[in-house]
Amino acid sequence: MRRSLSVLAVSLAAFMRVLCAMAEDASVSFPAICTKPCDVVVCGGGPAGCAAAIAARRSGLNVLLIEAQSRLGGTATSGGVSHWLGGRNDAGEWVVGGIFRELSLRAEKNGTAILPKHPDGKTYQPYAWLPWFIHGVVLDSDRVAMMLDGVMEEEGVDVLFETRAVGVEKAGEKITHVITHSKDGFRRIPAKVVIDATGDADVANFAGCPVLVGRDGDHLTTPASLTFHLSHVDGKALWDEIERTREPKFRPLIEELKRKGEWPFPYDIFISVKGLAEDEVMINTMRLTEIDGTDAELRTKGYVRGRREAYQLLDILRKHFPGFANSQMKSIAPMLGVRETRRIDGEFKLTVEDLRRGTEFADTIGFSMYGWDLPDPERPSVQPLVDESGGGFVNKAKKQLVTPIPYRVMVPRKCRNLLCPGRAISVERDVLGPLRVMAPCMAMGEACGIAARQIADGAANGAVDVEALRAELRTRGCIVDKAALPVVRPRVDPSR
């Protein structure tokens, strides 16, 4: 069924050519819009797509950014995960520079974000509690969305909301048009370069590029989430309890509730992050299994189940968790938080063994400060490459402290003018863990936006002058050399 739908999506391109011809006939009424050409079409307005659009525009290209939701920012805004992770070390020094650093500092300056510092005299900190997570940038989702609107206007990037790619036209191994759908019907957009920042390799799939889904064998994917925010939380009571019990994930309490039949969920950890407001907490506890993020019916079930579980969790938190007795539902994310769907199967694939060995790559375009994090598809509180039994985070598979990002992971096969930054990259599945979070996604997007200049001028995506690309990234303040990284200390979590 899924394979047939993919073929149908590709066939839509040929169908659209007929529709455009029909639209010229006054006797036929069909909302087919044939638009002006673009140098670059960026599909997806999350962290990778926003950075790609800005970087391409700064490279002198005209850019159209399309986004399926009603605002930019992706998971950080529509997904409610108001926490840019993976871009700083625990001392607050930058591991990802460029556009990520620029937007983070801009957001902090205008009161839209906090760059946390560890509080004196405390073992834990409220921005995800474990000391290592102090590297995150904590956001106000609504104001970040508004900030990104302003950035695109300043840069001269054209944006279309509530618009998604539904097919492509190709000539040989080159995309000539992106087919989109929105409220006003279909559009047929000529493009020199396409950047697939959908996170799901949608465009790559439409273009016939080889893709992989989930783990080998059963193709199951890691659980999804529906994040929600609570207000009227007594942050001091919550913090005091975590300092006292040294249990930020509340495992013993949840085990007790399970024994009493009062915890009906398949996950057994609690994840919370303090928001910008003193009484606000983001809850990212939910782990929704059996959700294929590329299947509309299963996504719908995820939303229905997620909203129900959000209110079930709220009731349990009010009754049993310190600080939540008077908490109120502030918002439930309008977009499902999907961690894994398709990933491109490129000529090059970054592997777990590469990270174990500390392999260095001549085409590195950025780094990630994040660790292994891809929960088991069927056991949502289990991290296959991590031992969390002692209350901390111990790698079962040793890896270097920062993860390099080779340019080649973003290059699909069978399409010479397409790049795929974000979580749909060509990696061994578990390597998605350290690379799928938002700061490294911005690093990837920025590199793609700059590489788009060479591709628009005739280079194939796999034949980009990587040294010129890396030189331009350095000029723009990006960190692409290991020697330019700050000191990154091993993650050490407090023991119970």
Coordinates of C-alpha atoms in Angstrom, one line a residue:
M1 CA 0.0 0.0 0.0
R2 CA 2.7 2.5 1.0
R3 CA 4.8 1.6 -2.1
S4 CA 1.8 2.3 -4.3
L5 CA 1.2 5.6 -2.7
S6 CA 4.9 6.5 -3.3
V7 CA 4.5 5.6 -7.0
L8 CA 1.3 7.7 -7.2
A9 CA 3.1 10.7 -5.7
V10 CA 5.8 10.5 -8.3
S11 CA 3.2 10.0 -11.0
L12 CA 1.5 13.1 -9.8
A13 CA 4.2 15.1 -11.5
A14 CA 3.2 13.8 -15.0
F15 CA -0.4 14.3 -14.1
M16 CA 0.3 18.0 -13.2
R17 CA 1.7 18.7 -16.6
V18 CA -1.6 17.7 -18.0
L19 CA -3.5 19.8 -15.5
C20 CA -1.4 22.9 -16.3
A21 CA -2.2 22.4 -20.0
M22 CA -5.9 21.9 -19.1
A23 CA -5.8 25.1 -17.1
E24 CA -5.0 27.1 -20.2
D25 CA -8.3 25.9 -21.7
A26 CA -11.0 28.3 -20.5
S27 CA -13.6 25.5 -20.6
V28 CA -11.8 23.6 -17.9
S29 CA -11.9 24.8 -14.3
F30 CA -9.0 23.5 -12.2
P31 CA -6.9 25.3 -9.5
A32 CA -3.5 24.5 -11.0
I33 CA -1.1 27.4 -10.6
C34 CA 2.1 27.5 -12.6
T35 CA 4.4 29.8 -10.7
K36 CA 7.6 31.8 -11.4
P37 CA 10.9 30.0 -11.3
C38 CA 13.0 29.8 -8.1
D39 CA 16.7 29.3 -7.6
V40 CA 16.0 27.2 -4.4
V41 CA 12.8 25.7 -3.0
V42 CA 13.2 24.6 0.6
C43 CA 10.5 22.1 1.7
G44 CA 10.0 22.3 5.4
G45 CA 10.3 25.3 7.8
G46 CA 11.8 23.6 10.8
P47 CA 15.3 24.3 12.2
A48 CA 17.1 22.8 9.1
G49 CA 14.8 24.4 6.6
C50 CA 14.9 27.9 8.2
A51 CA 18.7 27.8 8.3
A52 CA 18.9 26.5 4.7
A53 CA 16.6 29.3 3.5
I54 CA 18.6 32.0 5.3
A55 CA 21.9 30.7 4.1
A56 CA 20.8 30.3 0.5
R57 CA 19.4 33.8 0.4
R58 CA 22.6 35.2 1.8
S59 CA 24.4 33.3 -1.0
G60 CA 22.5 35.5 -3.5
L61 CA 19.8 33.0 -4.5
N62 CA 16.1 33.7 -4.6
V63 CA 14.4 31.3 -2.2
L64 CA 10.9 29.9 -1.6
L65 CA 10.4 28.3 1.8
I66 CA 7.2 26.1 2.1
E67 CA 5.9 24.9 5.4
A68 CA 3.0 22.5 6.1
Q69 CA 2.1 24.1 9.4
S70 CA 1.0 27.7 10.0
R71 CA 4.3 28.9 11.4
L72 CA 8.1 28.4 11.1
G73 CA 10.2 26.6 13.7
G74 CA 9.0 23.0 13.4
T75 CA 9.2 20.9 16.5
A76 CA 10.4 23.9 18.6
T77 CA 7.2 25.9 17.8
S78 CA 4.4 23.7 16.3
G79 CA 5.7 20.7 18.1
G80 CA 5.9 22.4 21.5
V81 CA 9.5 21.2 22.3
S82 CA 10.7 24.6 23.3
H83 CA 14.3 23.6 23.8
W84 CA 17.0 23.9 21.1
L85 CA 19.4 21.1 22.1
G86 CA 22.8 20.0 20.9
G87 CA 24.6 23.3 20.2
R88 CA 26.5 24.3 23.4
N89 CA 28.6 22.5 26.0
D90 CA 27.8 22.5 29.7
A91 CA 29.8 25.7 30.2
G92 CA 27.6 27.5 27.7
E93 CA 30.2 27.6 24.9
W94 CA 29.2 27.2 21.3
V95 CA 29.6 23.8 19.6
V96 CA 27.3 24.9 16.7
G97 CA 28.0 28.4 15.5
G98 CA 26.6 30.3 12.5
I99 CA 22.9 30.8 12.2
F100 CA 22.1 28.7 15.3
R101 CA 24.3 30.9 17.5
E102 CA 23.0 34.1 15.7
L103 CA 19.3 33.1 16.3
S104 CA 20.0 32.0 19.9
L105 CA 21.6 35.3 20.8
R106 CA 18.9 37.3 19.1
A107 CA 16.2 35.4 20.9
E108 CA 17.9 35.9 24.2
K109 CA 18.4 39.6 23.6
N110 CA 14.7 40.1 22.8
G111 CA 13.4 38.0 25.7
T112 CA 12.4 35.1 23.6
A113 CA 14.9 32.6 25.0
I114 CA 17.1 31.8 28.0
L115 CA 20.7 30.5 27.7
P116 CA 20.7 28.8 31.1
K117 CA 23.5 28.7 33.6
H118 CA 23.8 26.1 36.3
P119 CA 22.6 27.5 39.7
D120 CA 25.1 27.8 42.5
G121 CA 24.7 25.3 45.3
K122 CA 22.4 23.0 43.5
T123 CA 22.9 19.5 42.1
Y124 CA 20.2 19.8 39.6
Q125 CA 18.9 22.6 37.4
P126 CA 15.3 23.1 36.2
Y127 CA 15.9 23.2 32.5
A128 CA 15.7 19.4 32.1
W129 CA 17.3 18.8 35.5
L130 CA 20.3 16.8 34.7
P131 CA 23.4 19.1 34.7
W132 CA 24.5 18.1 31.2
F133 CA 21.2 19.5 29.7
I134 CA 22.2 23.0 30.7
H135 CA 23.5 23.3 27.2
G136 CA 19.9 23.7 25.8
V137 CA 18.4 27.0 24.7
V138 CA 15.0 27.4 26.3
L139 CA 12.4 29.1 24.1
D140 CA 9.0 30.8 24.1
S141 CA 7.6 28.9 21.1
D142 CA 5.1 31.6 20.0
R143 CA 7.6 34.4 20.1
V144 CA 10.2 32.3 18.3
A145 CA 7.7 31.7 15.5
M146 CA 7.1 35.5 15.3
M147 CA 10.9 36.1 15.4
L148 CA 11.4 33.7 12.5
D149 CA 8.7 35.5 10.5
G150 CA 10.7 38.7 11.0
V151 CA 14.0 37.1 10.0
M152 CA 12.6 35.8 6.7
E153 CA 11.2 39.2 5.9
E154 CA 14.5 40.9 6.6
E155 CA 16.4 38.3 4.5
G156 CA 14.0 38.5 1.6
V157 CA 13.0 34.8 1.8
D158 CA 9.5 34.1 0.3
V159 CA 7.4 31.9 2.6
L160 CA 4.2 29.9 2.0
F161 CA 2.5 28.4 5.0
E162 CA 0.0 25.5 5.0
T163 CA 1.8 24.2 1.9
R164 CA 3.5 20.9 1.4
A165 CA 5.3 19.1 -1.4
V166 CA 3.2 16.3 -2.9
G167 CA 5.3 15.4 -5.9
V168 CA 8.1 16.4 -8.3
E169 CA 8.9 16.5 -11.9
K170 CA 12.3 15.2 -13.1
A171 CA 14.4 15.3 -16.2
G172 CA 16.9 12.5 -15.9
E173 CA 18.4 12.8 -12.4
K174 CA 17.4 16.4 -11.9
I175 CA 14.3 17.8 -10.3
T176 CA 12.8 20.5 -12.6
H177 CA 9.6 21.3 -10.6
V178 CA 8.3 20.8 -7.1
I179 CA 4.5 20.1 -7.0
T180 CA 2.8 21.5 -3.9
H181 CA -0.7 21.6 -2.5
S182 CA -2.3 24.2 -0.3
K183 CA -5.7 25.9 0.2
D184 CA -5.6 27.4 -3.3
G185 CA -4.9 24.1 -5.0
F186 CA -1.8 22.7 -6.6
R187 CA 1.3 24.7 -7.6
R188 CA 4.0 23.7 -10.1
I189 CA 7.2 25.5 -9.0
P190 CA 10.3 25.4 -11.3
A191 CA 13.5 25.1 -9.2
K192 CA 17.2 24.8 -9.9
V193 CA 17.9 23.4 -6.4
V194 CA 15.6 21.6 -4.0
I195 CA 16.3 21.2 -0.2
D196 CA 14.2 18.5 1.4
A197 CA 14.0 19.6 5.1
T198 CA 10.7 17.8 5.7
G199 CA 12.4 15.5 8.2
D200 CA 10.7 12.6 6.4
A201 CA 12.6 12.6 3.1
D202 CA 9.3 13.3 1.4
V203 CA 10.8 15.0 -1.6
A204 CA 13.6 12.4 -1.9
N205 CA 10.9 9.7 -1.8
F206 CA 8.8 11.4 -4.5
A207 CA 12.0 11.8 -6.6
G208 CA 12.7 8.0 -6.5
C209 CA 15.8 8.3 -4.2
P210 CA 16.5 5.1 -2.2
V211 CA 15.2 5.5 1.4
L212 CA 15.2 3.4 4.5
V213 CA 12.5 3.3 7.3
G214 CA 13.1 2.3 10.9
R215 CA 15.1 -0.5 12.2
D216 CA 16.3 -3.4 10.1
G217 CA 13.9 -6.3 9.8
D218 CA 10.6 -5.0 11.1
H219 CA 11.0 -1.3 10.0
L220 CA 9.5 -0.1 13.3
T221 CA 10.3 3.4 14.3
T222 CA 11.1 5.0 17.6
P223 CA 8.0 6.3 19.6
A224 CA 6.4 9.7 18.9
S225 CA 5.3 12.3 21.5
L226 CA 2.7 14.9 21.9
T227 CA 4.3 17.5 24.1
F228 CA 2.2 19.8 26.4
H229 CA 2.9 22.8 28.6
L230 CA 1.5 23.3 32.1
S231 CA 1.1 26.6 34.0
H232 CA 0.6 27.3 37.7
V233 CA 3.3 24.8 38.7
D234 CA 5.1 25.3 42.0
G235 CA 8.6 25.1 40.6
K236 CA 10.3 25.3 44.0
A237 CA 8.4 22.3 45.4
L238 CA 9.3 20.3 42.3
W239 CA 13.0 21.3 42.4
D240 CA 13.2 20.6 46.2
E241 CA 11.8 17.1 45.7
I242 CA 14.3 16.3 42.9
E243 CA 17.2 17.6 45.0
R244 CA 16.0 15.5 47.9
T245 CA 15.3 12.2 46.0
R246 CA 17.9 12.7 43.3
E247 CA 15.3 11.3 40.9
P248 CA 14.5 13.9 38.2
K249 CA 12.6 11.2 36.2
F250 CA 10.6 10.0 39.2
R251 CA 11.2 6.3 38.4
P252 CA 10.4 4.9 41.9
L253 CA 7.2 7.0 42.2
I254 CA 6.1 5.7 38.8
E255 CA 6.9 2.1 39.7
E256 CA 4.8 2.5 42.9
L257 CA 1.9 4.0 40.8
K258 CA 2.2 1.1 38.4
R259 CA 1.9 -1.4 41.2
K260 CA -1.3 0.4 42.4
G261 CA -2.7 0.4 38.9
E262 CA -2.6 4.2 38.7
W263 CA 0.0 4.6 35.9
P264 CA -1.7 3.1 32.7
F265 CA 1.1 4.0 30.2
P266 CA 3.8 1.9 28.6
Y267 CA 6.5 4.4 29.5
D268 CA 8.0 4.7 33.0
I269 CA 9.9 7.9 33.1
F270 CA 8.9 11.6 33.7
I271 CA 10.5 14.3 31.6
S272 CA 10.0 18.0 32.4
V273 CA 11.7 21.2 31.4
K274 CA 11.1 24.6 33.0
G275 CA 9.8 27.2 30.6
L276 CA 10.5 31.0 30.4
A277 CA 7.7 31.8 32.8
E278 CA 8.4 30.9 36.5
D279 CA 5.3 28.7 36.8
E280 CA 5.5 27.0 33.3
V281 CA 6.8 23.5 32.7
M282 CA 7.1 21.6 29.4
I283 CA 6.1 17.9 29.7
N284 CA 7.8 15.6 27.2
T285 CA 7.0 12.4 29.0
M286 CA 4.6 10.8 26.5
R287 CA 6.0 8.0 24.2
L288 CA 3.4 6.9 21.6
T289 CA 4.3 3.5 20.2
E290 CA 3.1 2.0 16.9
I291 CA 3.0 5.4 15.2
D292 CA 4.3 5.6 11.6
G293 CA 5.0 9.3 11.0
T294 CA 4.4 8.8 7.3
D295 CA 1.0 7.2 7.7
A296 CA -2.0 9.6 8.0
E297 CA -4.2 7.1 9.7
L298 CA -1.6 6.3 12.3
R299 CA -0.7 9.9 12.8
T300 CA -4.4 10.6 13.5
K301 CA -4.5 7.9 16.1
G302 CA -1.4 9.4 17.6
Y303 CA -3.1 12.8 18.0
V304 CA -6.2 11.3 19.5
R305 CA -4.3 9.1 21.9
G306 CA -1.9 11.9 22.7
R307 CA -4.5 14.4 23.7
R308 CA -6.2 11.8 25.9
E309 CA -3.0 10.9 27.6
A310 CA -2.1 14.5 28.2
Y311 CA -5.1 15.0 30.4
Q312 CA -4.6 11.6 32.0
L313 CA -1.1 12.6 32.9
L314 CA -2.3 16.0 34.2
D315 CA -4.7 14.3 36.6
I316 CA -1.9 12.0 37.9
L317 CA 0.6 14.8 38.2
R318 CA -1.9 16.8 40.3
K319 CA -2.5 13.9 42.6
H320 CA 0.9 12.5 43.1
F321 CA 3.8 14.7 41.9
P322 CA 5.2 17.5 44.0
G323 CA 4.5 21.0 42.7
F324 CA 1.7 20.1 40.3
A325 CA -1.3 20.2 42.7
N326 CA -2.7 23.4 41.2
S327 CA -1.2 23.0 37.7
Q328 CA -3.3 23.9 34.6
M329 CA -3.1 22.8 31.0
K330 CA -1.6 25.8 29.1
S331 CA -1.3 24.1 25.6
I332 CA -1.0 20.8 23.8
A333 CA 1.2 20.9 20.8
P334 CA -0.7 21.1 17.5
M335 CA 1.9 19.0 15.8
L336 CA 2.9 15.4 16.6
G337 CA 6.5 15.1 17.7
V338 CA 8.0 12.4 15.4
R339 CA 11.6 11.4 16.0
E340 CA 12.1 9.0 13.1
T341 CA 10.6 8.1 9.7
R342 CA 12.4 7.8 6.4
R343 CA 16.1 8.4 6.0
I344 CA 18.0 8.6 2.7
D345 CA 20.2 5.7 1.7
G346 CA 23.1 7.6 0.2
E347 CA 26.4 6.5 -1.3
F348 CA 27.9 7.4 2.1
K349 CA 26.5 6.3 5.5
L350 CA 27.7 7.5 8.9
T351 CA 27.9 4.6 11.3
V352 CA 28.0 3.8 15.0
E353 CA 31.4 2.4 14.5
D354 CA 32.6 5.7 13.0
L355 CA 31.5 7.4 16.2
R356 CA 33.1 4.7 18.4
R357 CA 36.4 5.1 16.6
G358 CA 36.3 8.9 16.6
T359 CA 36.7 9.0 12.8
E360 CA 37.4 12.5 11.4
F361 CA 36.0 13.5 8.0
A362 CA 37.5 15.9 5.5
D363 CA 33.9 17.1 4.6
T364 CA 32.7 17.9 8.1
I365 CA 30.3 20.8 8.0
G366 CA 29.4 21.0 11.7
F367 CA 29.1 19.1 15.0
S368 CA 26.5 18.0 17.5
M369 CA 26.9 18.0 21.3
Y370 CA 24.0 15.5 21.8
G371 CA 24.2 11.9 22.9
W372 CA 22.6 8.6 22.0
D373 CA 18.8 9.1 22.1
L374 CA 16.6 6.8 20.0
P375 CA 14.2 4.9 22.3
D376 CA 13.3 1.3 21.5
P377 CA 10.2 1.2 19.2
E378 CA 8.4 -1.4 21.5
R379 CA 9.9 -0.5 24.9
P380 CA 9.6 3.3 25.0
S381 CA 11.6 4.0 28.1
V382 CA 14.6 1.9 27.0
Q383 CA 17.6 3.4 25.2
P384 CA 19.3 0.5 23.3
L385 CA 22.7 2.2 23.5
V386 CA 22.5 3.6 27.0
D387 CA 22.3 2.3 30.5
E388 CA 20.0 4.5 32.7
S389 CA 19.5 1.9 35.5
G390 CA 21.5 3.9 38.0
G391 CA 19.6 7.1 37.5
G392 CA 22.3 8.5 35.1
F393 CA 23.2 8.1 31.5
V394 CA 26.0 5.6 30.8
N395 CA 26.9 4.8 27.2
K396 CA 26.8 1.1 26.3
A397 CA 28.3 2.1 22.9
K398 CA 31.2 4.5 23.6
K399 CA 31.4 7.5 21.3
Q400 CA 33.4 10.7 21.0
L401 CA 32.1 13.6 23.0
V402 CA 31.0 15.5 19.9
T403 CA 29.6 14.0 16.7
P404 CA 30.9 15.3 13.4
I405 CA 28.5 15.9 10.5
P406 CA 30.0 15.0 7.1
Y407 CA 28.4 16.8 4.1
R408 CA 27.9 13.5 2.4
V409 CA 25.2 12.3 4.8
M410 CA 22.8 14.9 3.1
V411 CA 23.4 13.7 -0.4
P412 CA 20.8 11.3 -1.8
R413 CA 21.3 9.0 -4.7
K414 CA 19.6 9.3 -8.1
C415 CA 18.9 13.1 -7.9
R416 CA 21.8 15.5 -8.5
N417 CA 20.1 18.8 -7.4
L418 CA 18.6 17.7 -4.1
L419 CA 20.0 17.9 -0.6
C420 CA 18.4 16.5 2.6
P421 CA 19.4 18.1 5.9
G422 CA 17.9 17.2 9.2
R423 CA 16.8 13.8 10.6
A424 CA 16.3 12.2 7.2
I425 CA 20.1 11.9 6.6
S426 CA 22.1 8.9 5.4
V427 CA 23.2 7.3 8.7
E428 CA 23.0 4.0 10.5
R429 CA 19.8 4.2 12.4
D430 CA 21.2 4.7 15.9
V431 CA 23.3 7.6 14.7
L432 CA 20.1 9.6 14.3
G433 CA 20.1 9.9 18.1
P434 CA 22.9 12.5 18.4
L435 CA 22.1 14.2 15.0
R436 CA 18.3 14.6 14.9
V437 CA 18.1 17.4 17.5
M438 CA 17.7 21.1 16.5
A439 CA 21.1 22.7 16.7
P440 CA 22.9 20.2 14.5
C441 CA 19.9 20.3 12.1
M442 CA 20.5 24.1 11.8
A443 CA 24.2 23.4 11.1
M444 CA 23.1 21.0 8.3
G445 CA 20.6 23.4 6.9
E446 CA 23.1 26.2 6.8
A447 CA 25.6 24.0 4.9
C448 CA 22.9 23.0 2.4
G449 CA 21.9 26.6 1.8
I450 CA 25.5 27.6 1.0
A451 CA 26.1 24.4 -1.2
A452 CA 23.0 25.4 -3.1
R453 CA 24.9 28.2 -4.7
Q454 CA 27.3 25.8 -6.4
I455 CA 24.5 23.4 -7.4
A456 CA 22.5 26.3 -8.9
D457 CA 25.6 27.2 -10.9
G458 CA 25.7 23.6 -12.4
A459 CA 27.6 21.4 -9.9
A460 CA 26.0 18.1 -8.9
N461 CA 25.2 17.7 -5.2
G462 CA 27.8 15.0 -4.9
A463 CA 30.5 17.0 -6.7
V464 CA 30.3 20.2 -4.6
D465 CA 33.7 21.8 -3.8
V466 CA 33.7 20.8 -0.1
E467 CA 36.8 22.9 0.8
A468 CA 35.1 26.0 -0.7
L469 CA 31.9 25.1 1.2
R470 CA 33.8 24.7 4.5
A471 CA 35.7 28.0 3.9
E472 CA 32.5 29.8 3.4
L473 CA 31.0 28.2 6.5
R474 CA 34.0 29.5 8.5
T475 CA 33.5 33.0 7.1
R476 CA 30.0 32.9 8.4
G477 CA 31.0 31.9 11.9
C478 CA 30.3 28.2 11.7
I479 CA 32.4 25.6 13.5
V480 CA 33.7 23.0 11.1
D481 CA 37.1 22.1 12.5
K482 CA 37.7 20.0 15.5
A483 CA 40.4 22.4 16.7
A484 CA 37.9 25.2 16.8
L485 CA 35.6 23.4 19.3
P486 CA 35.5 24.4 22.9
V487 CA 36.5 21.9 25.6
V488 CA 33.7 19.4 25.9
R489 CA 33.7 17.4 29.2
P490 CA 32.2 13.9 29.5
R491 CA 28.6 13.7 30.7
V492 CA 28.5 12.8 34.4
D493 CA 25.1 12.6 36.0
P494 CA 24.5 12.7 39.7
S495 CA 24.1 9.2 41.2
R496 CA 21.2 8.2 43.3

